[in-house]
Short mmCIF file of C-alpha atoms and ligand atoms in Angstrom, two decimals:
data_model
loop_
_atom_site.label_atom_id
_atom_site.label_comp_id
_atom_site.label_asym_id
_atom_site.label_seq_id
_atom_site.Cartn_x
_atom_site.Cartn_y
_atom_site.Cartn_z
CA UNK A 1 60.65 -24.55 24.94
CA UNK A 2 63.82 -25.46 26.85
CA UNK A 3 67.24 -26.55 25.59
CA UNK A 4 68.89 -29.53 27.29
CA UNK A 5 72.67 -29.23 27.05
CA UNK A 6 74.00 -32.64 26.07
CA UNK A 7 77.51 -33.26 27.46
CA UNK A 8 79.09 -33.45 23.99
CA UNK A 9 77.50 -30.27 22.61
CA UNK A 10 77.27 -28.06 25.66
CA UNK A 11 78.71 -24.91 24.08
CA UNK A 12 76.64 -25.24 20.94
CA UNK A 13 73.54 -25.86 23.07
CA UNK A 14 74.25 -22.71 25.09
CA UNK A 15 74.62 -20.65 21.92
CA UNK A 16 71.38 -22.06 20.53
CA UNK A 17 69.47 -21.39 23.78
CA UNK A 18 70.77 -17.79 23.80
CA UNK A 19 69.67 -17.18 20.21
CA UNK A 20 66.23 -18.78 20.67
CA UNK A 21 65.97 -16.98 24.04
CA UNK A 22 64.89 -20.01 26.03
CA UNK A 23 66.02 -21.58 29.30
CA UNK A 24 68.87 -24.09 29.46
CA UNK A 25 68.80 -27.36 31.36
CA UNK A 26 72.08 -28.83 32.46
CA UNK A 27 72.66 -32.56 32.52
CA UNK A 28 74.56 -34.20 35.34
CA UNK A 29 76.66 -36.72 33.55
CA UNK A 30 79.17 -39.26 34.75
CA UNK A 31 80.68 -42.55 33.70
CA UNK A 32 80.71 -45.35 36.25
CA UNK A 33 83.95 -47.25 36.78
CA UNK A 34 82.67 -50.10 34.57
CA UNK A 35 82.09 -47.66 31.70
CA UNK A 36 78.31 -47.25 31.94
CA UNK A 37 76.78 -43.77 31.65
CA UNK A 38 74.71 -41.98 34.29
CA UNK A 39 72.62 -38.96 33.40
CA UNK A 40 70.20 -36.76 35.34
CA UNK A 41 68.33 -33.65 34.18
CA UNK A 42 68.86 -30.77 36.57
CA UNK A 43 65.48 -29.06 35.97
CA UNK A 44 61.89 -30.26 35.75
CA UNK A 45 60.63 -30.50 32.16
CA UNK A 46 56.95 -31.36 32.78
CA UNK A 47 54.67 -30.16 29.96
CA UNK A 48 57.56 -28.48 28.14
CA UNK A 49 58.82 -28.95 24.62
CA UNK A 50 62.47 -29.85 25.05
CA UNK A 51 65.33 -29.70 22.59
CA UNK A 52 68.26 -32.00 23.36
CA UNK A 53 71.47 -30.83 21.69
CA UNK A 54 73.91 -33.71 21.51
CA UNK A 55 76.23 -34.68 18.70
CA UNK A 56 77.21 -38.31 18.10
CA UNK A 57 80.79 -38.06 16.89
CA UNK A 58 83.31 -40.63 18.15
CA UNK A 59 82.98 -42.32 20.55
CA UNK A 60 79.61 -42.53 18.82
CA UNK A 61 78.25 -45.58 20.65
CA UNK A 62 78.73 -43.91 24.03
CA UNK A 63 77.20 -40.66 22.79
CA UNK A 64 74.20 -42.42 21.26
CA UNK A 65 73.54 -44.11 24.58
CA UNK A 66 73.82 -40.76 26.39
CA UNK A 67 71.36 -39.25 23.92
CA UNK A 68 68.74 -41.95 24.42
CA UNK A 69 69.18 -41.83 28.21
CA UNK A 70 68.60 -38.07 28.16
CA UNK A 71 65.55 -38.46 25.90
CA UNK A 72 64.08 -41.10 28.16
CA UNK A 73 64.68 -38.95 31.25
CA UNK A 74 62.89 -36.06 29.51
CA UNK A 75 59.90 -38.21 28.57
CA UNK A 76 59.71 -39.72 32.07
CA UNK A 77 59.87 -36.20 33.44
CA UNK A 78 56.69 -35.38 31.50
CA UNK A 79 58.15 -33.44 28.54
CA UNK A 80 55.42 -32.81 25.96
CA UNK A 81 57.65 -33.10 22.93
CA UNK A 82 61.28 -34.21 22.62
CA UNK A 83 63.24 -32.77 19.71
CA UNK A 84 66.75 -34.15 19.26
CA UNK A 85 69.26 -31.86 17.60
CA UNK A 86 72.04 -34.22 16.57
CA UNK A 87 74.41 -32.18 14.36
CA UNK A 88 76.56 -35.17 13.40
CA UNK A 89 74.39 -38.24 13.01
CA UNK A 90 76.52 -41.33 13.53
CA UNK A 91 75.99 -44.41 11.35
CA UNK A 92 74.36 -42.43 8.52
CA UNK A 93 77.04 -43.66 6.09
CA UNK A 94 75.75 -47.23 6.46
CA UNK A 95 72.39 -46.38 4.91
CA UNK A 96 72.17 -49.54 2.80
CA UNK A 97 73.64 -53.01 2.48
CA UNK A 98 76.83 -52.65 0.43
CA UNK A 99 78.18 -56.18 0.97
CA UNK A 100 76.23 -59.33 1.74
CA UNK A 101 75.82 -59.96 5.45
CA UNK A 102 75.84 -56.28 6.46
CA UNK A 103 73.08 -54.42 8.29
CA UNK A 104 71.53 -51.03 7.56
CA UNK A 105 72.96 -49.45 10.69
CA UNK A 106 71.09 -46.16 10.44
CA UNK A 107 67.73 -47.99 10.50
CA UNK A 108 68.68 -49.62 13.79
CA UNK A 109 69.72 -46.25 15.22
CA UNK A 110 66.42 -44.70 14.08
CA UNK A 111 64.42 -47.38 15.91
CA UNK A 112 66.55 -46.93 19.02
CA UNK A 113 65.95 -43.16 18.99
CA UNK A 114 62.22 -43.68 18.61
CA UNK A 115 62.11 -46.17 21.48
CA UNK A 116 63.76 -43.58 23.74
CA UNK A 117 60.89 -41.14 23.19
CA UNK A 118 62.36 -38.77 20.60
CA UNK A 119 59.54 -37.20 18.55
CA UNK A 120 61.60 -35.31 15.99
CA UNK A 121 65.20 -35.24 14.81
CA UNK A 122 67.10 -32.32 13.36
CA UNK A 123 70.52 -33.03 11.96
CA UNK A 124 72.94 -31.16 9.69
CA UNK A 125 74.18 -32.26 6.27
CA UNK A 126 73.33 -35.87 6.87
CA UNK A 127 75.56 -38.07 4.75
CA UNK A 128 72.60 -39.23 2.65
CA UNK A 129 69.03 -38.02 2.60
CA UNK A 130 68.01 -41.64 2.03
CA UNK A 131 69.17 -42.37 5.57
CA UNK A 132 66.38 -40.16 6.91
CA UNK A 133 63.57 -41.57 4.79
CA UNK A 134 63.59 -44.74 6.86
CA UNK A 135 63.06 -42.85 10.14
CA UNK A 136 59.79 -43.80 11.86
CA UNK A 137 59.30 -40.17 13.02
CA UNK A 138 59.95 -36.76 11.39
CA UNK A 139 63.63 -36.25 10.69
CA UNK A 140 65.23 -33.47 8.70
CA UNK A 141 68.67 -32.33 7.69
CA UNK A 142 69.70 -28.66 7.54
CA UNK A 143 72.56 -27.43 5.39
CA UNK A 144 75.54 -25.60 6.87
CA UNK A 145 77.16 -25.07 3.47
CA UNK A 146 75.99 -21.44 3.05
CA UNK A 147 77.43 -20.64 6.50
CA UNK A 148 80.76 -22.24 5.57
CA UNK A 149 80.86 -20.43 2.22
CA UNK A 150 80.07 -17.10 3.94
CA UNK A 151 83.11 -17.62 6.17
CA UNK A 152 85.33 -17.44 3.09
CA UNK A 153 83.54 -14.38 1.71
CA UNK A 154 83.99 -12.62 5.08
CA UNK A 155 87.68 -13.48 4.89
CA UNK A 156 88.14 -11.79 1.54
CA UNK A 157 88.05 -14.72 -0.91
CA UNK A 158 86.99 -13.62 -4.38
CA UNK A 159 85.20 -16.16 -6.52
CA UNK A 160 87.20 -19.22 -5.42
CA UNK A 161 86.65 -22.54 -7.21
CA UNK A 162 84.48 -24.90 -5.10
CA UNK A 163 85.42 -28.55 -5.50
CA UNK A 164 83.64 -31.71 -4.36
CA UNK A 165 86.01 -34.64 -3.73
CA UNK A 166 83.38 -37.06 -5.02
CA UNK A 167 80.10 -37.04 -6.89
CA UNK A 168 78.16 -37.44 -3.64
CA UNK A 169 79.29 -33.97 -2.56
CA UNK A 170 78.28 -32.35 -5.89
CA UNK A 171 75.12 -30.89 -4.34
CA UNK A 172 77.33 -29.32 -1.67
CA UNK A 173 79.51 -27.37 -4.09
CA UNK A 174 76.51 -26.30 -6.12
CA UNK A 175 75.16 -24.76 -2.92
CA UNK A 176 78.54 -23.20 -2.08
CA UNK A 177 78.84 -21.74 -5.58
CA UNK A 178 75.65 -19.71 -5.03
CA UNK A 179 77.38 -17.86 -2.17
CA UNK A 180 80.95 -17.84 -3.51
CA UNK A 181 80.12 -16.80 -7.06
CA UNK A 182 82.96 -18.76 -8.71
CA UNK A 183 82.98 -22.02 -10.64
CA UNK A 184 82.54 -25.50 -9.21
CA UNK A 185 83.32 -29.11 -10.13
CA UNK A 186 83.76 -32.56 -8.72
CA UNK A 187 86.24 -35.43 -8.73
CA UNK A 188 85.49 -39.11 -9.10
CA UNK A 189 86.38 -41.17 -6.05
CA UNK A 190 86.42 -44.92 -5.57
CA UNK A 191 86.67 -46.51 -2.15
CA UNK A 192 87.60 -50.15 -1.75
CA UNK A 193 84.75 -51.58 0.34
CA UNK A 194 87.07 -54.10 1.98
CA UNK A 195 90.19 -52.04 2.73
CA UNK A 196 88.72 -48.51 2.86
CA UNK A 197 91.50 -47.36 0.46
CA UNK A 198 90.50 -44.24 -1.50
CA UNK A 199 91.38 -43.48 -5.14
CA UNK A 200 90.62 -40.05 -6.57
CA UNK A 201 90.55 -39.51 -10.34
CA UNK A 202 90.94 -36.26 -12.25
CA UNK A 203 87.83 -34.29 -13.11
CA UNK A 204 87.27 -32.33 -16.29
CA UNK A 205 87.79 -28.76 -15.13
CA UNK A 206 90.61 -26.24 -15.10
CA UNK A 207 91.97 -25.06 -11.75
CA UNK A 208 95.40 -23.92 -12.94
CA UNK A 209 96.38 -20.83 -10.90
CA UNK A 210 93.06 -20.91 -9.01
CA UNK A 211 92.29 -20.73 -5.29
CA UNK A 212 90.25 -23.86 -4.63
CA UNK A 213 88.08 -24.75 -1.65
CA UNK A 214 87.34 -28.46 -1.26
CA UNK A 215 83.94 -28.91 0.41
CA UNK A 216 82.89 -32.17 2.07
CA UNK A 217 80.33 -33.25 4.65
CA UNK A 218 82.71 -35.33 6.77
CA UNK A 219 86.46 -35.51 7.26
CA UNK A 220 87.24 -38.76 9.01
CA UNK A 221 90.71 -40.19 8.29
CA UNK A 222 91.40 -37.38 5.80
CA UNK A 223 92.09 -39.84 2.97
CA UNK A 224 89.47 -38.29 0.68
CA UNK A 225 90.71 -34.73 1.21
CA UNK A 226 94.37 -35.69 0.79
CA UNK A 227 93.53 -37.43 -2.48
CA UNK A 228 91.69 -34.33 -3.69
CA UNK A 229 94.47 -31.97 -2.58
CA UNK A 230 97.12 -34.03 -4.38
CA UNK A 231 95.01 -34.02 -7.51
CA UNK A 232 94.49 -30.25 -7.37
CA UNK A 233 98.18 -29.56 -6.82
CA UNK A 234 99.01 -31.76 -9.83
CA UNK A 235 96.59 -29.71 -11.87
CA UNK A 236 98.35 -26.48 -10.87
CA UNK A 237 95.93 -25.06 -8.29
CA UNK A 238 97.46 -22.00 -6.57
CA UNK A 239 96.09 -22.64 -3.08
CA UNK A 240 93.85 -25.32 -1.61
CA UNK A 241 91.54 -24.77 1.38
CA UNK A 242 89.16 -27.28 2.94
CA UNK A 243 85.67 -26.71 4.35
CA UNK A 244 83.73 -29.43 6.07
CA UNK A 245 80.62 -29.69 8.19
CA UNK A 246 81.70 -32.54 10.47
CA UNK A 247 85.43 -32.42 11.30
CA UNK A 248 85.87 -35.81 12.92
CA UNK A 249 89.61 -35.62 12.15
CA UNK A 250 90.49 -39.08 13.40
CA UNK A 251 94.04 -39.58 14.69
CA UNK A 252 96.51 -37.26 13.01
CA UNK A 253 94.20 -36.45 10.06
CA UNK A 254 94.60 -32.69 10.55
CA UNK A 255 98.39 -32.80 10.43
CA UNK A 256 98.42 -35.11 7.41
CA UNK A 257 95.93 -32.93 5.52
CA UNK A 258 97.98 -29.79 6.18
CA UNK A 259 101.16 -31.63 5.15
CA UNK A 260 99.48 -32.59 1.87
CA UNK A 261 99.53 -28.91 0.88
CA UNK A 262 96.20 -27.64 2.28
CA UNK A 263 96.43 -24.08 3.63
CA UNK A 264 93.64 -24.28 6.21
CA UNK A 265 90.75 -26.50 7.31
CA UNK A 266 87.49 -24.80 8.26
CA UNK A 267 84.92 -26.88 10.10
CA UNK A 268 81.78 -26.28 12.12
CA UNK A 269 81.05 -26.94 15.78
CA UNK A 270 78.94 -29.95 14.80
CA UNK A 271 81.98 -31.75 16.17
CA UNK A 272 83.90 -29.47 18.52
CA UNK A 273 87.52 -29.33 17.34
CA UNK A 274 90.42 -26.94 16.77
CA UNK A 275 89.10 -26.28 13.23
CA UNK A 276 85.51 -25.49 14.34
CA UNK A 277 85.55 -21.87 13.20
CA UNK A 278 81.91 -21.69 12.06
CA UNK A 279 79.04 -22.18 14.51
CA UNK A 280 75.85 -23.99 13.59
CA UNK A 281 73.94 -22.02 16.24
CA UNK A 282 72.34 -19.47 13.85
CA UNK A 283 71.20 -22.24 11.50
CA UNK A 284 69.71 -24.47 14.20
CA UNK A 285 68.20 -21.65 16.24
CA UNK A 286 66.49 -20.34 13.10
CA UNK A 287 64.86 -23.74 12.59
CA UNK A 288 63.80 -24.00 16.24
CA UNK A 289 62.23 -20.52 16.16
CA UNK A 290 60.29 -21.57 13.10
CA UNK A 291 59.05 -24.72 14.88
CA UNK A 292 58.22 -22.78 18.04
CA UNK A 293 56.11 -20.24 16.20
CA UNK A 294 54.39 -22.88 14.07
C1 LIG B 1 82.10 -40.03 2.00
O1 LIG B 1 81.53 -40.17 0.93
C2 LIG B 1 82.07 -38.74 2.77
O2 LIG B 1 81.41 -37.73 2.10
C3 LIG B 1 83.48 -38.27 3.11
O3 LIG B 1 84.16 -37.94 1.92
C4 LIG B 1 84.22 -39.37 3.82
O4 LIG B 1 83.45 -39.87 4.87
C5 LIG B 1 85.53 -38.86 4.36
O5 LIG B 1 86.21 -39.94 4.94
P1 LIG B 1 87.79 -39.94 5.01
O6 LIG B 1 88.19 -38.62 5.61
O7 LIG B 1 88.11 -41.10 5.89
O8 LIG B 1 88.29 -40.12 3.62
#
């Protein structure tokens, strides 16, 4: 097995290769003056199982193209099996038709990945499991929630309240609760499908005087988290922290979240950022070791 270091997840790829104890392959990567990507694998991969580590956070279209170019180069180079580790899987939020005339974007992405020669996909906390059921090849999602929850335990938090900002993240806080040992609950969120405007309604739980950690899979504009933080402050929460797997943090989302009364944002290196304090390397390398020995 060999780990190919995708240009957007080089550090994570290096950590994974070190933990699995396999060789790394660098990718020569450049963008031509017209915007097109060029990639070249720096080592031969003939008859090897290769693992491409490449996230697809914004600019997701560019990164998806890089991923499929790398996969194709690996297959052309004679790789036996191509496993794509894509910590943040772009387009997984459009996993169904919400409004007439839309497409199911994730299905299109799945077909594109297959056409490039990818044999298996490993992602992390995919926005919806349903998104993966339509994949024409094996695709699975690992959960980074225990790792995120452990970060708080290591930092001395005692039985904090774990809150999901919407019902979709309920499974996330139930998982976090197992590590944190406190209570958990969720808010009700409505998003206007035309404007993207988020409304968060009160849940039926008591957080007065509590330290609360809001867990979510993705922070994009920060609207969801800010709505949750406002709600928690109104309910008398003592302190509000945020944990998320994929800190996209578009624009000035980080500043606005902190200004809404959040103490700290903890993210993973699924999307490298200034809040990526938890690495996915142990989680992903564990899975790869399992595959390698099977
Ligand atoms: C949506 O259901 C997701 O779980 C996140 O809550 C959402 O993508 C976050 O987006 P934003 O930060 O723009 O509110």
